[in-house]
mmCIF file of C-alpha atoms and ligand atoms in Angstrom:
data_model
loop_
_atom_site.group_PDB
_atom_site.id
_atom_site.type_symbol
_atom_site.label_atom_id
_atom_site.label_comp_id
_atom_site.label_asym_id
_atom_site.label_seq_id
_atom_site.Cartn_x
_atom_site.Cartn_y
_atom_site.Cartn_z
ATOM 1 C CA MET K 735 1.122 -14.472 1.102
ATOM 2 C CA ARG K 736 0.875 -11.603 3.533
ATOM 3 C CA LEU K 737 -2.033 -9.196 3.648
ATOM 4 C CA GLY K 738 -1.373 -5.639 4.739
ATOM 5 C CA VAL K 739 -4.683 -3.936 5.443
ATOM 6 C CA ASN K 740 -4.720 -0.276 4.527
ATOM 7 C CA ILE K 741 -6.840 1.494 7.147
ATOM 8 C CA ASP K 742 -6.823 5.008 5.641
ATOM 9 C CA HIS K 743 -10.519 4.963 4.855
ATOM 10 C CA ILE K 744 -11.523 4.260 8.418
ATOM 11 C CA ALA K 745 -9.834 7.564 9.194
ATOM 12 C CA THR K 746 -11.510 9.116 6.129
ATOM 13 C CA LEU K 747 -14.900 8.345 7.672
ATOM 14 C CA ARG K 748 -13.830 9.789 11.017
ATOM 15 C CA GLN K 749 -12.374 12.938 9.436
ATOM 16 C CA ALA K 750 -15.560 13.490 7.381
ATOM 17 C CA ARG K 751 -17.003 14.840 10.640
ATOM 18 C CA LEU K 752 -13.743 15.648 12.413
ATOM 19 C CA ASP K 753 -14.986 13.316 15.125
ATOM 20 C CA VAL K 754 -13.457 10.553 17.246
ATOM 21 C CA TYR K 755 -15.198 7.530 15.651
ATOM 22 C CA PRO K 756 -14.881 5.087 14.032
ATOM 23 C CA ASP K 757 -12.109 4.233 16.470
ATOM 24 C CA LEU K 758 -9.004 3.456 14.422
ATOM 25 C CA LEU K 759 -7.353 1.475 17.192
ATOM 26 C CA ALA K 760 -10.412 -0.745 17.612
ATOM 27 C CA ALA K 761 -10.435 -1.324 13.864
ATOM 28 C CA VAL K 762 -6.776 -2.316 13.886
ATOM 29 C CA ARG K 763 -7.436 -4.741 16.733
ATOM 30 C CA GLU K 764 -10.173 -6.373 14.628
ATOM 31 C CA CYS K 765 -7.969 -6.507 11.517
ATOM 32 C CA LEU K 766 -5.169 -8.214 13.426
ATOM 33 C CA ALA K 767 -7.587 -10.638 15.092
ATOM 34 C CA ALA K 768 -8.947 -11.482 11.635
ATOM 35 C CA GLY K 769 -5.508 -12.509 10.403
ATOM 36 C CA ALA K 770 -4.107 -9.341 8.823
ATOM 37 C CA ASP K 771 -0.331 -9.723 8.614
ATOM 38 C CA GLY K 772 0.255 -6.016 8.788
ATOM 39 C CA ILE K 773 -1.351 -2.605 8.918
ATOM 40 C CA THR K 774 -0.667 0.006 6.270
ATOM 41 C CA LEU K 775 -1.469 3.673 6.651
ATOM 42 C CA HIS K 776 -0.666 6.751 4.620
ATOM 43 C CA LEU K 777 0.268 9.929 6.446
ATOM 44 C CA ARG K 778 -0.420 12.389 3.670
ATOM 45 C CA GLU K 779 1.028 15.871 3.683
ATOM 46 C CA ASP K 780 -2.522 17.275 3.575
ATOM 47 C CA ARG K 781 -3.552 15.011 6.518
ATOM 48 C CA ARG K 782 -6.830 14.241 4.813
ATOM 49 C CA HIS K 783 -7.314 10.982 6.701
ATOM 50 C CA ILE K 784 -4.537 9.606 8.920
ATOM 51 C CA GLN K 785 -3.251 12.091 11.529
ATOM 52 C CA ASP K 786 0.158 12.264 13.200
ATOM 53 C CA ALA K 787 -1.333 11.070 16.505
ATOM 54 C CA ASP K 788 -2.786 7.966 14.803
ATOM 55 C CA VAL K 789 0.637 6.819 13.667
ATOM 56 C CA ALA K 790 2.228 7.374 17.074
ATOM 57 C CA LEU K 791 -0.644 5.703 18.972
ATOM 58 C CA LEU K 792 -0.705 2.687 16.688
ATOM 59 C CA ARG K 793 2.985 2.098 17.243
ATOM 60 C CA GLN K 794 2.542 2.485 20.987
ATOM 61 C CA ILE K 795 -0.570 0.313 21.377
ATOM 62 C CA PHE K 796 0.508 -2.402 18.930
ATOM 63 C CA PRO K 797 4.275 -2.626 19.401
ATOM 64 C CA ARG K 798 4.512 -6.025 17.722
ATOM 65 C CA ALA K 799 2.224 -5.362 14.748
ATOM 66 C CA ARG K 800 3.916 -4.960 11.379
ATOM 67 C CA LEU K 801 3.290 -1.312 10.546
ATOM 68 C CA ASN K 802 3.906 0.007 7.058
ATOM 69 C CA LEU K 803 3.756 3.781 6.671
ATOM 70 C CA GLU K 804 3.106 5.152 3.197
ATOM 71 C CA MET K 805 4.577 8.600 2.746
ATOM 72 C CA ALA K 806 5.802 11.130 0.228
ATOM 73 C CA ALA K 807 9.583 11.392 -0.109
ATOM 74 C CA VAL K 808 9.750 14.601 1.915
ATOM 75 C CA ASP K 809 11.815 15.473 4.963
ATOM 76 C CA SER K 810 8.904 16.571 7.176
ATOM 77 C CA ILE K 811 7.205 13.150 7.021
ATOM 78 C CA ALA K 812 10.544 11.312 7.133
ATOM 79 C CA LYS K 813 11.191 13.065 10.428
ATOM 80 C CA ILE K 814 7.921 11.726 11.871
ATOM 81 C CA ALA K 815 8.682 8.234 10.543
ATOM 82 C CA GLY K 816 12.113 8.364 12.167
ATOM 83 C CA GLN K 817 10.505 9.158 15.520
ATOM 84 C CA VAL K 818 7.644 6.648 15.325
ATOM 85 C CA ARG K 819 9.654 3.859 13.704
ATOM 86 C CA PRO K 820 7.181 1.804 11.714
ATOM 87 C CA ASN K 821 8.584 -1.516 10.494
ATOM 88 C CA SER K 822 8.664 -0.169 6.973
ATOM 89 C CA VAL K 823 7.895 2.898 4.947
ATOM 90 C CA CYS K 824 6.633 2.873 1.395
ATOM 91 C CA LEU K 825 7.559 5.992 -0.545
ATOM 92 C CA VAL K 826 4.753 7.110 -2.850
ATOM 93 C CA PRO K 827 4.165 10.095 -5.120
ATOM 94 C CA GLU K 828 1.711 12.633 -3.742
ATOM 95 C CA ASN K 829 -0.359 15.209 -5.482
ATOM 96 C CA ARG K 830 -2.746 17.318 -3.467
ATOM 97 C CA LYS K 831 -5.583 17.224 -5.979
ATOM 98 C CA GLU K 832 -5.630 13.446 -6.458
ATOM 99 C CA LEU K 833 -8.370 11.220 -5.026
ATOM 100 C CA THR K 834 -5.808 8.539 -4.319
ATOM 101 C CA THR K 835 -2.203 7.784 -5.274
ATOM 102 C CA GLU K 836 -1.896 8.129 -9.028
ATOM 103 C CA GLY K 837 0.912 6.291 -10.760
ATOM 104 C CA GLY K 838 4.138 5.061 -9.310
ATOM 105 C CA LEU K 839 7.024 7.046 -7.929
ATOM 106 C CA ASP K 840 9.453 8.381 -10.530
ATOM 107 C CA VAL K 841 12.557 7.033 -8.822
ATOM 108 C CA ARG K 842 14.668 7.417 -11.922
ATOM 109 C CA ASN K 843 14.270 11.184 -12.107
ATOM 110 C CA ASN K 844 14.376 11.778 -8.360
ATOM 111 C CA LEU K 845 17.175 9.408 -7.500
ATOM 112 C CA ARG K 846 19.111 11.751 -5.224
ATOM 113 C CA LYS K 847 16.195 12.698 -3.032
ATOM 114 C CA ILE K 848 14.845 9.147 -2.828
ATOM 115 C CA THR K 849 18.273 7.697 -2.054
ATOM 116 C CA SER K 850 18.753 10.244 0.712
ATOM 117 C CA ILE K 851 15.362 9.509 2.358
ATOM 118 C CA THR K 852 15.957 5.759 1.920
ATOM 119 C CA ARG K 853 19.266 5.986 3.761
ATOM 120 C CA LYS K 854 17.789 8.094 6.550
ATOM 121 C CA MET K 855 14.985 5.611 7.107
ATOM 122 C CA GLN K 856 17.292 2.616 6.999
ATOM 123 C CA SER K 857 19.642 4.178 9.496
ATOM 124 C CA ALA K 858 16.650 4.428 11.870
ATOM 125 C CA GLY K 859 16.111 0.673 11.402
ATOM 126 C CA ILE K 860 13.152 1.058 9.020
ATOM 127 C CA LYS K 861 12.876 -1.015 5.836
ATOM 128 C CA VAL K 862 12.163 0.959 2.684
ATOM 129 C CA SER K 863 9.783 0.070 -0.101
ATOM 130 C CA LEU K 864 9.282 2.130 -3.248
ATOM 131 C CA PHE K 865 5.864 2.221 -4.911
ATOM 132 C CA ILE K 866 6.587 1.996 -8.633
ATOM 133 C CA ASP K 867 4.999 1.090 -11.915
ATOM 134 C CA PRO K 868 5.988 -2.259 -13.442
ATOM 135 C CA ASP K 869 8.781 -0.683 -15.453
ATOM 136 C CA ALA K 870 12.332 -2.021 -15.755
ATOM 137 C CA ALA K 871 13.958 1.432 -15.583
ATOM 138 C CA GLN K 872 12.146 2.226 -12.337
ATOM 139 C CA ILE K 873 13.096 -1.133 -10.841
ATOM 140 C CA LYS K 874 16.704 -0.512 -11.751
ATOM 141 C CA ALA K 875 16.507 2.918 -10.127
ATOM 142 C CA ALA K 876 14.894 1.403 -6.994
ATOM 143 C CA LYS K 877 17.842 -0.954 -6.719
ATOM 144 C CA ALA K 878 20.255 1.953 -7.229
ATOM 145 C CA ALA K 879 18.470 3.950 -4.502
ATOM 146 C CA GLY K 880 19.197 1.109 -2.075
ATOM 147 C CA ALA K 881 15.566 0.141 -1.420
ATOM 148 C CA ASP K 882 14.826 -3.119 0.388
ATOM 149 C CA MET K 883 11.611 -3.755 -1.500
ATOM 150 C CA ILE K 884 9.344 -2.440 -4.176
ATOM 151 C CA GLU K 885 5.575 -2.313 -4.213
ATOM 152 C CA LEU K 886 4.302 -2.748 -7.736
ATOM 153 C CA HIS K 887 1.445 -0.429 -8.633
ATOM 154 C CA THR K 888 -1.424 -2.712 -9.582
ATOM 155 C CA GLY K 889 -3.870 0.099 -10.395
ATOM 156 C CA THR K 890 -4.041 -0.410 -14.170
ATOM 157 C CA PHE K 891 -4.246 -4.176 -13.868
ATOM 158 C CA ALA K 892 -6.944 -3.769 -11.219
ATOM 159 C CA GLU K 893 -9.061 -1.485 -13.436
ATOM 160 C CA PHE K 894 -9.114 -3.966 -16.302
ATOM 161 C CA SER K 895 -9.427 -7.166 -14.283
ATOM 162 C CA ASP K 896 -12.443 -6.478 -12.060
ATOM 163 C CA GLN K 897 -15.665 -7.616 -13.771
ATOM 164 C CA GLN K 898 -17.688 -5.023 -11.881
ATOM 165 C CA ARG K 899 -15.668 -2.067 -13.121
ATOM 166 C CA PRO K 900 -16.650 -0.197 -16.278
ATOM 167 C CA ASN K 901 -13.213 -0.709 -17.861
ATOM 168 C CA TYR K 902 -13.240 -4.484 -17.431
ATOM 169 C CA ASN K 903 -11.296 -5.981 -20.330
ATOM 170 C CA LYS K 904 -9.939 -9.489 -20.085
ATOM 171 C CA SER K 905 -7.225 -9.202 -22.717
ATOM 172 C CA ARG K 906 -5.939 -5.891 -21.355
ATOM 173 C CA ALA K 907 -5.962 -7.400 -17.877
ATOM 174 C CA GLN K 908 -3.844 -10.301 -19.175
ATOM 175 C CA LYS K 909 -1.406 -7.853 -20.715
ATOM 176 C CA GLU K 910 -1.110 -5.884 -17.472
ATOM 177 C CA LEU K 911 -0.700 -9.118 -15.534
ATOM 178 C CA ARG K 912 2.209 -10.127 -17.763
ATOM 179 C CA LYS K 913 3.824 -6.726 -17.141
ATOM 180 C CA LEU K 914 3.472 -7.157 -13.372
ATOM 181 C CA LEU K 915 4.892 -10.679 -13.482
ATOM 182 C CA SER K 916 7.921 -9.807 -15.554
ATOM 183 C CA ALA K 917 8.594 -6.723 -13.408
ATOM 184 C CA ALA K 918 8.317 -8.850 -10.263
ATOM 185 C CA ARG K 919 10.703 -11.462 -11.684
ATOM 186 C CA LEU K 920 13.236 -8.808 -12.620
ATOM 187 C CA ALA K 921 13.079 -7.171 -9.179
ATOM 188 C CA LYS K 922 13.434 -10.526 -7.434
ATOM 189 C CA SER K 923 16.440 -11.388 -9.575
ATOM 190 C CA TRP K 924 18.040 -8.200 -8.233
ATOM 191 C CA GLY K 925 17.350 -9.206 -4.647
ATOM 192 C CA LEU K 926 14.400 -6.912 -3.996
ATOM 193 C CA GLN K 927 11.348 -8.089 -2.084
ATOM 194 C CA VAL K 928 8.255 -7.573 -4.214
ATOM 195 C CA ASN K 929 4.936 -6.394 -2.809
ATOM 196 C CA ALA K 930 1.900 -5.219 -4.743
ATOM 197 C CA GLY K 931 -1.069 -2.998 -4.208
ATOM 198 C CA HIS K 932 -3.603 -0.427 -5.313
ATOM 199 C CA GLY K 933 -7.106 -0.989 -6.592
ATOM 200 C CA LEU K 934 -7.132 -4.698 -5.727
ATOM 201 C CA THR K 935 -10.499 -6.253 -4.954
ATOM 202 C CA TYR K 936 -12.093 -9.536 -3.892
ATOM 203 C CA ARG K 937 -12.568 -10.186 -7.602
ATOM 204 C CA ASN K 938 -9.020 -9.724 -8.851
ATOM 205 C CA ALA K 939 -6.585 -10.224 -5.945
ATOM 206 C CA ARG K 940 -6.635 -13.967 -6.501
ATOM 207 C CA LEU K 941 -5.237 -13.550 -10.033
ATOM 208 C CA LEU K 942 -2.022 -12.268 -8.433
ATOM 209 C CA SER K 943 -1.981 -14.559 -5.434
ATOM 210 C CA ARG K 944 -1.339 -17.502 -7.776
ATOM 211 C CA TYR K 945 2.320 -16.502 -7.758
ATOM 212 C CA PRO K 946 3.408 -16.996 -4.144
ATOM 213 C CA GLY K 947 7.111 -17.241 -4.905
ATOM 214 C CA LEU K 948 6.995 -13.847 -6.535
ATOM 215 C CA PHE K 949 4.914 -11.546 -4.366
ATOM 216 C CA THR K 950 5.460 -11.322 -0.632
ATOM 217 C CA GLU K 951 2.718 -8.938 0.432
ATOM 218 C CA PHE K 952 -0.415 -7.294 -0.879
ATOM 219 C CA ASN K 953 -1.554 -3.975 0.513
ATOM 220 C CA ILE K 954 -5.284 -3.590 0.125
ATOM 221 C CA GLY K 955 -7.577 -0.967 1.598
ATOM 222 C CA HIS K 956 -10.521 0.584 -0.175
ATOM 223 C CA ASN K 957 -12.276 -2.602 -1.228
ATOM 224 C CA ILE K 958 -11.890 -4.229 2.188
ATOM 225 C CA ILE K 959 -13.302 -1.189 3.991
ATOM 226 C CA ALA K 960 -16.150 -0.997 1.469
ATOM 227 C CA ARG K 961 -16.973 -4.667 2.130
ATOM 228 C CA ALA K 962 -16.800 -4.028 5.876
ATOM 229 C CA VAL K 963 -19.846 -1.748 5.559
ATOM 230 C CA PHE K 964 -21.897 -4.883 4.882
ATOM 231 C CA VAL K 965 -20.137 -7.665 6.776
ATOM 232 C CA GLY K 966 -17.974 -5.934 9.398
ATOM 233 C CA ILE K 967 -14.240 -5.378 9.292
ATOM 234 C CA LYS K 968 -13.299 -8.713 10.817
ATOM 235 C CA LYS K 969 -15.175 -10.777 8.248
ATOM 236 C CA ALA K 970 -14.039 -8.502 5.408
ATOM 237 C CA VAL K 971 -10.395 -9.062 6.358
ATOM 238 C CA GLN K 972 -10.921 -12.804 6.840
ATOM 239 C CA GLU K 973 -12.475 -13.079 3.381
ATOM 240 C CA MET K 974 -9.567 -11.282 1.701
ATOM 241 C CA LYS K 975 -7.014 -13.240 3.654
ATOM 242 C CA ALA K 976 -8.677 -16.478 2.519
ATOM 243 C CA LEU K 977 -8.320 -15.395 -1.131
ATOM 244 C CA LEU K 978 -4.590 -14.871 -0.830
HETATM 245 N N1 PXP Y 505 -0.424 0.684 -1.843
HETATM 246 C C1 PXP Y 505 -0.183 2.012 -1.977
HETATM 247 C C2 PXP Y 505 1.221 2.443 -2.175
HETATM 248 C C3 PXP Y 505 -1.214 2.948 -1.905
HETATM 249 O O1 PXP Y 505 -0.945 4.269 -2.040
HETATM 250 C C4 PXP Y 505 -2.521 2.501 -1.661
HETATM 251 C C5 PXP Y 505 -3.629 3.489 -1.522
HETATM 252 O O2 PXP Y 505 -3.394 4.288 -0.414
HETATM 253 C C6 PXP Y 505 -2.730 1.122 -1.523
HETATM 254 C C7 PXP Y 505 -1.668 0.237 -1.638
HETATM 255 C C8 PXP Y 505 -4.075 0.561 -1.270
HETATM 256 O O3 PXP Y 505 -4.903 0.797 -2.367
HETATM 257 P P1 PXP Y 505 -6.452 0.505 -2.270
HETATM 258 O O4 PXP Y 505 -7.010 1.356 -1.194
HETATM 259 O O5 PXP Y 505 -6.952 0.847 -3.632
HETATM 260 O O6 PXP Y 505 -6.597 -0.966 -1.946
#
């Protein structure tokens, strides 16, 4: 299974001082050398971590790396994506006050806008993924919007399934896992590639990686970067890759 390393929090550290380090490009080089199958980054409208120049430079310096740009379904960011041409974009909901992405995209109630951005991206040769909750109506809407893939929001599952988290609850984790699996099966039956991400850790990613025919890629960031504080980014990526 592929591992997409989300590098947002390397930029978060840099932006905490509006400085030039840690060097994002050097970090990406280490991630790729450690076996990351792709690099994911979120160009938020508030530019709290990743900056426009980061996206452009990454594409330029690593032309063959699989770049996945997370973005809100808005024209201003779609324009940047169209110029930079990542391999894929993942449309996510954005709310300025949130700490991180909260909940999946409501494709069903924003079908026109999401279909329009999806088409624009695809006509620039970019694959489109939609970040959604494991919900049949949203999967159906993702298919209707013409998406190539979905990324299932694993946040709730991740909360309940990590023994170190305060909400750890084995039976609720099992229930959330079943939801993710049936959503993934449904999406696959409709020809959508299924990825997953959000909140995954070294302690729970393996529970999902047991289903290789179902999930193609996991996008994981925060826990890998947190681990890198102790072991370095290369080893942190290698350890996660080994789990998948
Ligand atoms: N996938 C999506 C769509 C996200 O928005 C995020 C967080 O930016 C991730 C994956 C990675 O989540 P985490 O940092 O919790 O591993």
